[in-house]
Short mmCIF file of C-alpha atoms in Angstrom, two decimals:
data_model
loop_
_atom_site.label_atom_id
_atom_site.label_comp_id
_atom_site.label_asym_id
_atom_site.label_seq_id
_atom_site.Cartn_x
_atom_site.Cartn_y
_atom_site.Cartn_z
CA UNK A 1 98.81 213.01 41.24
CA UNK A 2 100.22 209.42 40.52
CA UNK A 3 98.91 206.59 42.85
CA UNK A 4 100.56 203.43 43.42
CA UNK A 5 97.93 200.99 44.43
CA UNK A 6 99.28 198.13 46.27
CA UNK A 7 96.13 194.97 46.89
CA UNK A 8 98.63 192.86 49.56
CA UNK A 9 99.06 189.24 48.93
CA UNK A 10 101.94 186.48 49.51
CA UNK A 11 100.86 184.34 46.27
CA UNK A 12 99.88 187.29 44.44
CA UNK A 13 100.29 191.15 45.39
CA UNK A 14 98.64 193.12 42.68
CA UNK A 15 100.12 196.05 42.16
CA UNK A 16 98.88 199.28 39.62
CA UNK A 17 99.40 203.13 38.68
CA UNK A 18 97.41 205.63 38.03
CA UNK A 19 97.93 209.05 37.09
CA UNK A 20 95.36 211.75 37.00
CA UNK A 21 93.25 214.13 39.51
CA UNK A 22 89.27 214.26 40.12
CA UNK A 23 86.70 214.80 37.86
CA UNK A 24 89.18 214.20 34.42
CA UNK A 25 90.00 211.54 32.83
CA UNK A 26 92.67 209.33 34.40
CA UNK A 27 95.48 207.31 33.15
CA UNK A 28 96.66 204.02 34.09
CA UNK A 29 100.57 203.78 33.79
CA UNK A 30 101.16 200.10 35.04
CA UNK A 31 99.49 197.63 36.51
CA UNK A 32 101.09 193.77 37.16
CA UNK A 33 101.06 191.34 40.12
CA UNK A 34 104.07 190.63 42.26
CA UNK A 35 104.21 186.61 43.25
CA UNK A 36 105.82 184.06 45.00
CA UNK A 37 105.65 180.88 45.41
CA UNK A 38 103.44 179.21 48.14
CA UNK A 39 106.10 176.82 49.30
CA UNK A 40 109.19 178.84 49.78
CA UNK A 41 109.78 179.38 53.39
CA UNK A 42 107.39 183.00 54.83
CA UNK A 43 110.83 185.52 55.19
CA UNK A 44 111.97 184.56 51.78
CA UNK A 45 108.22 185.24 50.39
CA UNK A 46 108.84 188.57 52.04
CA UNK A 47 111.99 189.43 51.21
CA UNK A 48 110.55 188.57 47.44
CA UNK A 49 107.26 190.90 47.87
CA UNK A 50 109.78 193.74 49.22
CA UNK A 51 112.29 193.48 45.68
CA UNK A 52 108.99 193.30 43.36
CA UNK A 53 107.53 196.84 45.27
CA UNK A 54 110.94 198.35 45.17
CA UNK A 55 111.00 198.05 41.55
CA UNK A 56 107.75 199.51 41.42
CA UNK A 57 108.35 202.20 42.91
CA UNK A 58 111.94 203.19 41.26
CA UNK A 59 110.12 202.86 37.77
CA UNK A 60 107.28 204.54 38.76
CA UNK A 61 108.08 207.59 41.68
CA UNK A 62 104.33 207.66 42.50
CA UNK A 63 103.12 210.37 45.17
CA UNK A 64 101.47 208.66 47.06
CA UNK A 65 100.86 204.92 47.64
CA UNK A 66 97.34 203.42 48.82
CA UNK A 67 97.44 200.22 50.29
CA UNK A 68 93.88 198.06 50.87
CA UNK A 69 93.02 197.71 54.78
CA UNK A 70 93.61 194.70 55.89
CA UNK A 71 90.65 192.68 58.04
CA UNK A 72 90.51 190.31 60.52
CA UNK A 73 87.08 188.49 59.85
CA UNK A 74 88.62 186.56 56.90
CA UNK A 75 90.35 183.34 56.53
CA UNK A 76 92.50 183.30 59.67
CA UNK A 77 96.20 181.51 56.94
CA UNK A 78 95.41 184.23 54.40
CA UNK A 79 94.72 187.41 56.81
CA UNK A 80 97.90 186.66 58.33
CA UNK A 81 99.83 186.84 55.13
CA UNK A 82 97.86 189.61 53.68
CA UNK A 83 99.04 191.72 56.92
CA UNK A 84 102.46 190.86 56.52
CA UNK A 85 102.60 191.65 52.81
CA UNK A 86 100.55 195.13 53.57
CA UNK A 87 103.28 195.74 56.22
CA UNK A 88 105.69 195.66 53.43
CA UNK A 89 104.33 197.58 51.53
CA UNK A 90 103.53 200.20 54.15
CA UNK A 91 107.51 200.05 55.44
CA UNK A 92 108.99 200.48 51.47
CA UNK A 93 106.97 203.59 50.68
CA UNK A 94 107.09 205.28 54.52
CA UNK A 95 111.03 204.39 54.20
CA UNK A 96 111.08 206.46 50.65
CA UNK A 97 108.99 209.03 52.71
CA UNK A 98 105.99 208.54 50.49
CA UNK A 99 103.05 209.32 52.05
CA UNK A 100 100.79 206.08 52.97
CA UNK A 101 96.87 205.93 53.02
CA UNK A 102 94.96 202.34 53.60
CA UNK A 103 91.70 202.07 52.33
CA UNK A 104 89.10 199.33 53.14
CA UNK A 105 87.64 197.95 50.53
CA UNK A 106 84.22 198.37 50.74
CA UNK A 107 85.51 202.23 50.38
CA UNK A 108 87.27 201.18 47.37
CA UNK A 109 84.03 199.01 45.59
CA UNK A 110 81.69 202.27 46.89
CA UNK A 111 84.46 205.16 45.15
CA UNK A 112 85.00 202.55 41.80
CA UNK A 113 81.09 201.59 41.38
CA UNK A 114 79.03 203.36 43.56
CA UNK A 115 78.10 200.39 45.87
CA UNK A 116 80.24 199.02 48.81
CA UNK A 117 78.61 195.49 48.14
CA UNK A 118 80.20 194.83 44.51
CA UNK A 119 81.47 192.03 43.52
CA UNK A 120 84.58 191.60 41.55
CA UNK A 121 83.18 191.65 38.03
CA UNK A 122 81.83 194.81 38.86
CA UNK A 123 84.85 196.58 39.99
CA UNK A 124 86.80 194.69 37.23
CA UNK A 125 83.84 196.32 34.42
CA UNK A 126 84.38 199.80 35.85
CA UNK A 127 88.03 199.84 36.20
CA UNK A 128 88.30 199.00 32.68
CA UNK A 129 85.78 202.24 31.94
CA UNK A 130 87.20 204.16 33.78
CA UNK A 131 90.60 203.64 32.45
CA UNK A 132 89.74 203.22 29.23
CA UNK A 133 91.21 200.00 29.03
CA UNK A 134 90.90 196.92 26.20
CA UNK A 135 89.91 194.35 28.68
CA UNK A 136 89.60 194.17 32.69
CA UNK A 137 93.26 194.02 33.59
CA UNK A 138 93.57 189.57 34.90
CA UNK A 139 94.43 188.94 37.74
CA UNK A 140 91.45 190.32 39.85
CA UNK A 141 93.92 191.35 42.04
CA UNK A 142 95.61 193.63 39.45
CA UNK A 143 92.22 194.86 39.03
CA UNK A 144 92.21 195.89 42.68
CA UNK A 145 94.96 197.53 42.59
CA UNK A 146 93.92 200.18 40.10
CA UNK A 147 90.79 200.47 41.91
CA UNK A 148 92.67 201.29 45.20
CA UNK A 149 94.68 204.16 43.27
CA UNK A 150 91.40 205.71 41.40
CA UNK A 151 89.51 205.23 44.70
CA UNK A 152 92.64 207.64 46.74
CA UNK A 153 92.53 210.12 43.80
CA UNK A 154 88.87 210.51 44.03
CA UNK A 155 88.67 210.46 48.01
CA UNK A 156 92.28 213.01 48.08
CA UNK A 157 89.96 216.21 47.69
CA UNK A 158 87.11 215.31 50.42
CA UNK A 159 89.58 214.43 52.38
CA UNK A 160 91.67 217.83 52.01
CA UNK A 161 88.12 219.58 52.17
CA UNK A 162 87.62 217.68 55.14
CA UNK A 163 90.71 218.17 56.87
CA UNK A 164 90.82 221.94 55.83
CA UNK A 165 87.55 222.67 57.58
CA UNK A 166 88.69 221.06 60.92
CA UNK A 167 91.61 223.00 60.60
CA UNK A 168 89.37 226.18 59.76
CA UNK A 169 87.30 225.30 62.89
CA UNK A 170 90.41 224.24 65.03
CA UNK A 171 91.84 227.73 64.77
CA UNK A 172 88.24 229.63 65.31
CA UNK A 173 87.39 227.48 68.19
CA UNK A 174 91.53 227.45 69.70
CA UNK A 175 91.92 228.20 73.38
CA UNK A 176 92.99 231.89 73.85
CA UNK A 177 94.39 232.05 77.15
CA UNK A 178 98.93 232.17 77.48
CA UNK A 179 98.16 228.52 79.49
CA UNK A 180 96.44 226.99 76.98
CA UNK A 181 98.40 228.25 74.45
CA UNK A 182 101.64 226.70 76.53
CA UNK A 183 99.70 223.67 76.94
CA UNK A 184 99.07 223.69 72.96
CA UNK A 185 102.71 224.65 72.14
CA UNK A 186 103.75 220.99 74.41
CA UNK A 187 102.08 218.72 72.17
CA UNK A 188 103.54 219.86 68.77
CA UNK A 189 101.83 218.26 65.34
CA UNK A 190 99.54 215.67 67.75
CA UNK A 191 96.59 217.09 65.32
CA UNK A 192 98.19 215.51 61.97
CA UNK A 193 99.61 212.61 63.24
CA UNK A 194 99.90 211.64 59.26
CA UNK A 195 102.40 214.75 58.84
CA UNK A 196 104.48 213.10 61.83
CA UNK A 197 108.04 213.00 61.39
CA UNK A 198 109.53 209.03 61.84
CA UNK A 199 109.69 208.57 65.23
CA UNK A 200 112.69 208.03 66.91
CA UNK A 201 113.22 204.86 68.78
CA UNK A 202 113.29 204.88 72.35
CA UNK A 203 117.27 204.81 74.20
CA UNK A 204 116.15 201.23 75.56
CA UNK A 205 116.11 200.18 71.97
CA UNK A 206 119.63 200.66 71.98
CA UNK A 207 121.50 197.26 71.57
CA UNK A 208 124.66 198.35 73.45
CA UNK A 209 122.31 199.63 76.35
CA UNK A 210 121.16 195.76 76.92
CA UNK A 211 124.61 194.26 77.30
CA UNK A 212 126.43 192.35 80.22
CA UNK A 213 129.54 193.71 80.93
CA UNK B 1 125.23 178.89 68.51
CA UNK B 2 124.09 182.82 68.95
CA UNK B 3 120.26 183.42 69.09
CA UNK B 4 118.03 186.80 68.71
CA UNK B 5 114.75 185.84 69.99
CA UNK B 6 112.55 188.49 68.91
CA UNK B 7 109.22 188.94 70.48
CA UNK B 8 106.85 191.14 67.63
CA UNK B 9 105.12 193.82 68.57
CA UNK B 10 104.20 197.36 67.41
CA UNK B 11 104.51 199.78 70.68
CA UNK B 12 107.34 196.91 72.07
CA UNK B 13 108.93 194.72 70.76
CA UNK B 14 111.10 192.10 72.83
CA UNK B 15 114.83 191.49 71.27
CA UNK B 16 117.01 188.95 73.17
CA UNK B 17 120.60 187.57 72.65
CA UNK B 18 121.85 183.97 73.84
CA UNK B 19 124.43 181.99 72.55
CA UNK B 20 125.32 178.38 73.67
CA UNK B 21 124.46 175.32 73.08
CA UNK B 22 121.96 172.12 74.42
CA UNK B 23 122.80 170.60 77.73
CA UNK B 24 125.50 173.46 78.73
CA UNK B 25 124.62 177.04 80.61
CA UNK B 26 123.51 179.31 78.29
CA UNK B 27 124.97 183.29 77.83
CA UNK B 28 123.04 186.24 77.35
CA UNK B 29 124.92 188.85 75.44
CA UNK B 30 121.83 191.84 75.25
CA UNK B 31 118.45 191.80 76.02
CA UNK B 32 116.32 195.14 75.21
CA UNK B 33 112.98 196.48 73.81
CA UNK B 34 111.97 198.13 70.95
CA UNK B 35 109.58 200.76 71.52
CA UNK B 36 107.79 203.16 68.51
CA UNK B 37 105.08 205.37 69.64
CA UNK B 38 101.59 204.43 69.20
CA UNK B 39 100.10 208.14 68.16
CA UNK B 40 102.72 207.61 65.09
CA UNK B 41 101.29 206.41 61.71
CA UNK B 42 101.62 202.41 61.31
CA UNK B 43 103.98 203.17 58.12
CA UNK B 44 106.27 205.08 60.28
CA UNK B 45 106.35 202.54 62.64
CA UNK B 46 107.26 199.79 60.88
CA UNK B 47 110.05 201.36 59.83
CA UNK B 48 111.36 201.99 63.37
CA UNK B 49 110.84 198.45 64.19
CA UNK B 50 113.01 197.61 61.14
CA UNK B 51 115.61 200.27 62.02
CA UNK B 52 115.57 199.00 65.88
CA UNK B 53 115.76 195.46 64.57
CA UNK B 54 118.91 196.49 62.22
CA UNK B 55 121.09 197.43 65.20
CA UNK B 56 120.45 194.06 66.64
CA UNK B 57 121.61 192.52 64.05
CA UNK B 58 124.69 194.54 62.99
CA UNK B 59 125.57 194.88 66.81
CA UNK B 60 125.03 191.03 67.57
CA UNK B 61 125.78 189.58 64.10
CA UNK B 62 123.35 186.50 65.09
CA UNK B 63 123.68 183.14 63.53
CA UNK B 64 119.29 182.08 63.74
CA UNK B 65 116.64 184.19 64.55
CA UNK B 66 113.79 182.82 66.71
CA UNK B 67 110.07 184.46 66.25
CA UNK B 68 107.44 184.18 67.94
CA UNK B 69 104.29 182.56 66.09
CA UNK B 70 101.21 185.13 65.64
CA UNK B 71 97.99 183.35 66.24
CA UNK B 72 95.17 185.08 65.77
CA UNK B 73 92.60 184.01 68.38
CA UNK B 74 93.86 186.90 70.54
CA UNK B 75 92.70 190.83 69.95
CA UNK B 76 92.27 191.26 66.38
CA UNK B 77 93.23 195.01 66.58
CA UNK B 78 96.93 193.81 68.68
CA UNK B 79 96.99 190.38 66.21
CA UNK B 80 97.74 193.01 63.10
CA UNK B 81 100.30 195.26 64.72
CA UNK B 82 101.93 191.51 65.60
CA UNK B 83 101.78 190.48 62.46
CA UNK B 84 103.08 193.26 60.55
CA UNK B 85 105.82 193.82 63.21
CA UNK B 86 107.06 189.99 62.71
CA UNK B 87 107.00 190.13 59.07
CA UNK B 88 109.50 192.89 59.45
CA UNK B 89 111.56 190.72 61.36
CA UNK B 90 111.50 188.19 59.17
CA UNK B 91 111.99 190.64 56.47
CA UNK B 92 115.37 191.78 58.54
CA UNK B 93 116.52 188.40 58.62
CA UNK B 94 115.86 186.96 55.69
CA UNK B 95 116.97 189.81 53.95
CA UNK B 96 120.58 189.20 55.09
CA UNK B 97 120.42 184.98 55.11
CA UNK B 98 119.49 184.33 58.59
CA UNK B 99 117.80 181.18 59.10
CA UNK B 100 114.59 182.43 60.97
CA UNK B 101 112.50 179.78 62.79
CA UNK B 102 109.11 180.55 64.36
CA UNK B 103 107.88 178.84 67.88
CA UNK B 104 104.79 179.28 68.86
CA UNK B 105 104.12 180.63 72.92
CA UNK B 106 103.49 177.12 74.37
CA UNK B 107 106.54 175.62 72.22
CA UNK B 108 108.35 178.72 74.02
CA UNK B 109 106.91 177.98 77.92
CA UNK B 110 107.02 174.21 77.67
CA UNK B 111 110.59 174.29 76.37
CA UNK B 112 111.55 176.83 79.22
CA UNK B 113 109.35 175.89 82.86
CA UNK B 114 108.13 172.53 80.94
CA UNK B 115 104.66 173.82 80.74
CA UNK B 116 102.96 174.84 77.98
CA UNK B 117 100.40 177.10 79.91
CA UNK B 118 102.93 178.58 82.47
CA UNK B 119 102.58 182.51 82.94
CA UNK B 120 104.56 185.50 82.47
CA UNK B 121 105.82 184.95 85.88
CA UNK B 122 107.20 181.66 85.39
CA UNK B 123 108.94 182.08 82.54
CA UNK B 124 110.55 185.38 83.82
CA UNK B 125 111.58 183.45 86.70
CA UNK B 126 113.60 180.22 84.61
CA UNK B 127 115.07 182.66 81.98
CA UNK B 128 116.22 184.09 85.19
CA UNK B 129 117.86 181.32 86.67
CA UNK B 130 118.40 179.69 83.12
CA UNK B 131 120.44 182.91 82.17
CA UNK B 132 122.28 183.34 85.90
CA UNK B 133 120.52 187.12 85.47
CA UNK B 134 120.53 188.93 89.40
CA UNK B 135 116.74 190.07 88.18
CA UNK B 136 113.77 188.87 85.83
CA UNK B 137 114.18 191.02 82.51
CA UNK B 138 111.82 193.30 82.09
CA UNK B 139 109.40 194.18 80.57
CA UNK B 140 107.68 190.87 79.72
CA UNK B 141 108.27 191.50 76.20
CA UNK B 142 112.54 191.40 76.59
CA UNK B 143 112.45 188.20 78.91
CA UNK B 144 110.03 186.43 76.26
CA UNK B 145 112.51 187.31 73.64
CA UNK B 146 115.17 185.42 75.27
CA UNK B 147 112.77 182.52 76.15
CA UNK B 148 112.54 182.27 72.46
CA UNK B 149 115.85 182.37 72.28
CA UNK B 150 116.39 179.10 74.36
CA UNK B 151 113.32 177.48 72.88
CA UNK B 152 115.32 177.86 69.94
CA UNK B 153 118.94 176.06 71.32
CA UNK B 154 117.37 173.81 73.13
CA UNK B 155 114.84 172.43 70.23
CA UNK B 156 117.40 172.72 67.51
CA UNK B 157 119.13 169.45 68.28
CA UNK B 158 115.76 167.41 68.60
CA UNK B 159 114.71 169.11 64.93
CA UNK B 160 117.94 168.15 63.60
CA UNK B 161 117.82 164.55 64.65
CA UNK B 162 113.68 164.83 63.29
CA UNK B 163 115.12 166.15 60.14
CA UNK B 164 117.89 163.63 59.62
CA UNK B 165 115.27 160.42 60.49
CA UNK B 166 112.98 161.84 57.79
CA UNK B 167 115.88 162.50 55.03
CA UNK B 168 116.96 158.41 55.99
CA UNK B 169 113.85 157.18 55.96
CA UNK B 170 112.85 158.91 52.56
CA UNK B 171 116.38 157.84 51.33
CA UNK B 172 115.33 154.14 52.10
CA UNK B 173 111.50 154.37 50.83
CA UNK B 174 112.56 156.26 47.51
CA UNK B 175 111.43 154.79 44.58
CA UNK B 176 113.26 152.98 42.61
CA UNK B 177 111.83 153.29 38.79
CA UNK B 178 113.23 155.77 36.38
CA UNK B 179 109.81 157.17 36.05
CA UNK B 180 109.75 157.98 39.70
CA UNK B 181 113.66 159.19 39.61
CA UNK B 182 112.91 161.46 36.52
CA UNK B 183 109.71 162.74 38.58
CA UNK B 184 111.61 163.55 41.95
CA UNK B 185 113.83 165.80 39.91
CA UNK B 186 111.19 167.43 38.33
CA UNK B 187 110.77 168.90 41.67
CA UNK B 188 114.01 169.60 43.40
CA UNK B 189 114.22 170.77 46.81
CA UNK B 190 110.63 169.98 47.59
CA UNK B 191 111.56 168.07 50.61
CA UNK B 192 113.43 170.92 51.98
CA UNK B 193 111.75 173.90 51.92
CA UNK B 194 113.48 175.58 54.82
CA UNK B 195 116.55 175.35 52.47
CA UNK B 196 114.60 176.47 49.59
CA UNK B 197 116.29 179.57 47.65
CA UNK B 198 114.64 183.11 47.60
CA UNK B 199 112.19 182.77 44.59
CA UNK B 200 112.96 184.95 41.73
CA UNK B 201 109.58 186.84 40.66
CA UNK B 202 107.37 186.14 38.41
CA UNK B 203 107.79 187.63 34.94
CA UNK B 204 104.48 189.01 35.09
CA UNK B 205 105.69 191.28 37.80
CA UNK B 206 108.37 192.80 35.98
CA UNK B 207 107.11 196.70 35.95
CA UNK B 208 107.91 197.45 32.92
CA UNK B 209 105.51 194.49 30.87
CA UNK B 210 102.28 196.19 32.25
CA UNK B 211 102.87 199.56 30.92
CA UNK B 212 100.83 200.84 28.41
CA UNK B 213 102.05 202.09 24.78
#
């Protein structure tokens, strides 16, 4: 599978592919940072973050894209641009219909280097091992990035395990009876919400509902 | 001038239309909501909002965009979805040269019942009578996007006059010495960042430089 990783940022949104499956060797294909400068006004910033990952993803086509998790304990400025880079992110690949997965990053330090405590040098070091690489890729946040795609290629079979054997249970443990069956057949796909078609906006979204006459 | 007043929000998000100007009774051409559903996946989402948002703007053709502000003292779980929802607005606007300005919620009540700390109530009740409307919009959400969208008439001539005492006063404290001319134009537009052109990406983020051989 190929996995763009996207680490969100306004000043710097690193940004890498990776190309392989788990337990061979994998392949990096790209990896770069996407930036803008700190005092143009926030829309332009966006608009700038949203042409740098649409270019990435026409050179690239990856599969899938894995985004880091954004948190809320941080730096109140930078959370707030870091979730509104991730949301661009998140709305250029679900637009292309590629599938979206956000990973925190204490998942991503734990699948790179076996600890959910390391530090940047360390994820840097084993990115560069595991990719074969010259040097650990500059900035860290490029570095990031490759580590959010290696962590979703490693973490893509549990996770299909996983969700195979609740599927696998879901079926031996189903409700038998006709009503529970209607009552199953009412709520259509609300076990993979991720498989969820876009949803379609509500008819009070409709501009031409809202006018005066 | 015509207004949207957007109001950012995940499950609904507030869209309101007024045109006029300071000091004469203000029109409202739509008011709505835009609703995705909160089971779907936050990628899918987003790109309802922007879809939702899209109509406004085709259907309305507005000349600014107002924003709410996200803070993020409130819920730290809602304060994401807010975020991510308003940098798709922004996204939406800047994308197509709208001016977007952001008030923050007591900017928004003060400007609109003269107190910073009215409620819901209160400002449903003087975008009401502000707006000649036979009922309070609702839900909250639609009448706070047209509170924004006063807020944003009725402060634009104060910022303008604020903008055009700085640019006199800077034009009469300027120095004087070539060294301080040839260092002004060294960094052009720095007064105006509002004005400031989308910035063109860094070279480093050009996909195809971080490929390997």
């Amino acid at each position: 599978m190929r996995v763009l990783g996207v680490d969100p940022g306004l000043t710097r949104c690193g940004v890498g592919v990776v190309e392989g499956v788990a337990g061979r060797p994998l392949t990096m294909l790209g990896v770069g940072v996407v930036r803008t400068p700190a005092d143009a006004d926030l829309g332009h910033r966006l608009v700038a973050v949203e042409q740098g990952l649409e270019r990435w993803l026409d050179e690239y086509r990856p599969e899938f894209v894995a985004v880091e998790r954004v948190f809320s304990q941080h730096n109140v400025r930078t959370v707030m641009g870091t979730a509104q880079a991730s949301a661009v992110a998140l709305l250029c690949a679900s637009r292309r219909g590629i599938p979206v997965a956000l990973h925190t990053p204490s998942e991503v330090k734990a699948a790179v280097t076996g600890s959910g405590r390391a530090d940047k040098a360390q994820v840097g070091a084993m990115v560069t091992r595991l990719l074969r690489l010259d040097a650990p890729p500059k900035p860290a946040d490029a570095a990031d990035a490759l580590a959010l795609a290696i962590c979703h290629i490693w973490r893509a079979p549990a996770q299909n395990r996983l969700q195979q054997a609740a599927a696998l249970h879901a079926s031996r443990t189903a409700p038998r009876t006709a009503t529970a069956r209607a009552a199953a057949s009412r709520t259509p796909g609300r076990r993979t919400p991720a498989a969820a078609p876009a949803p379609t906006p509500d008819p009070s979204s409709d501009p031409s509902k809202g006018r005066t006459a």
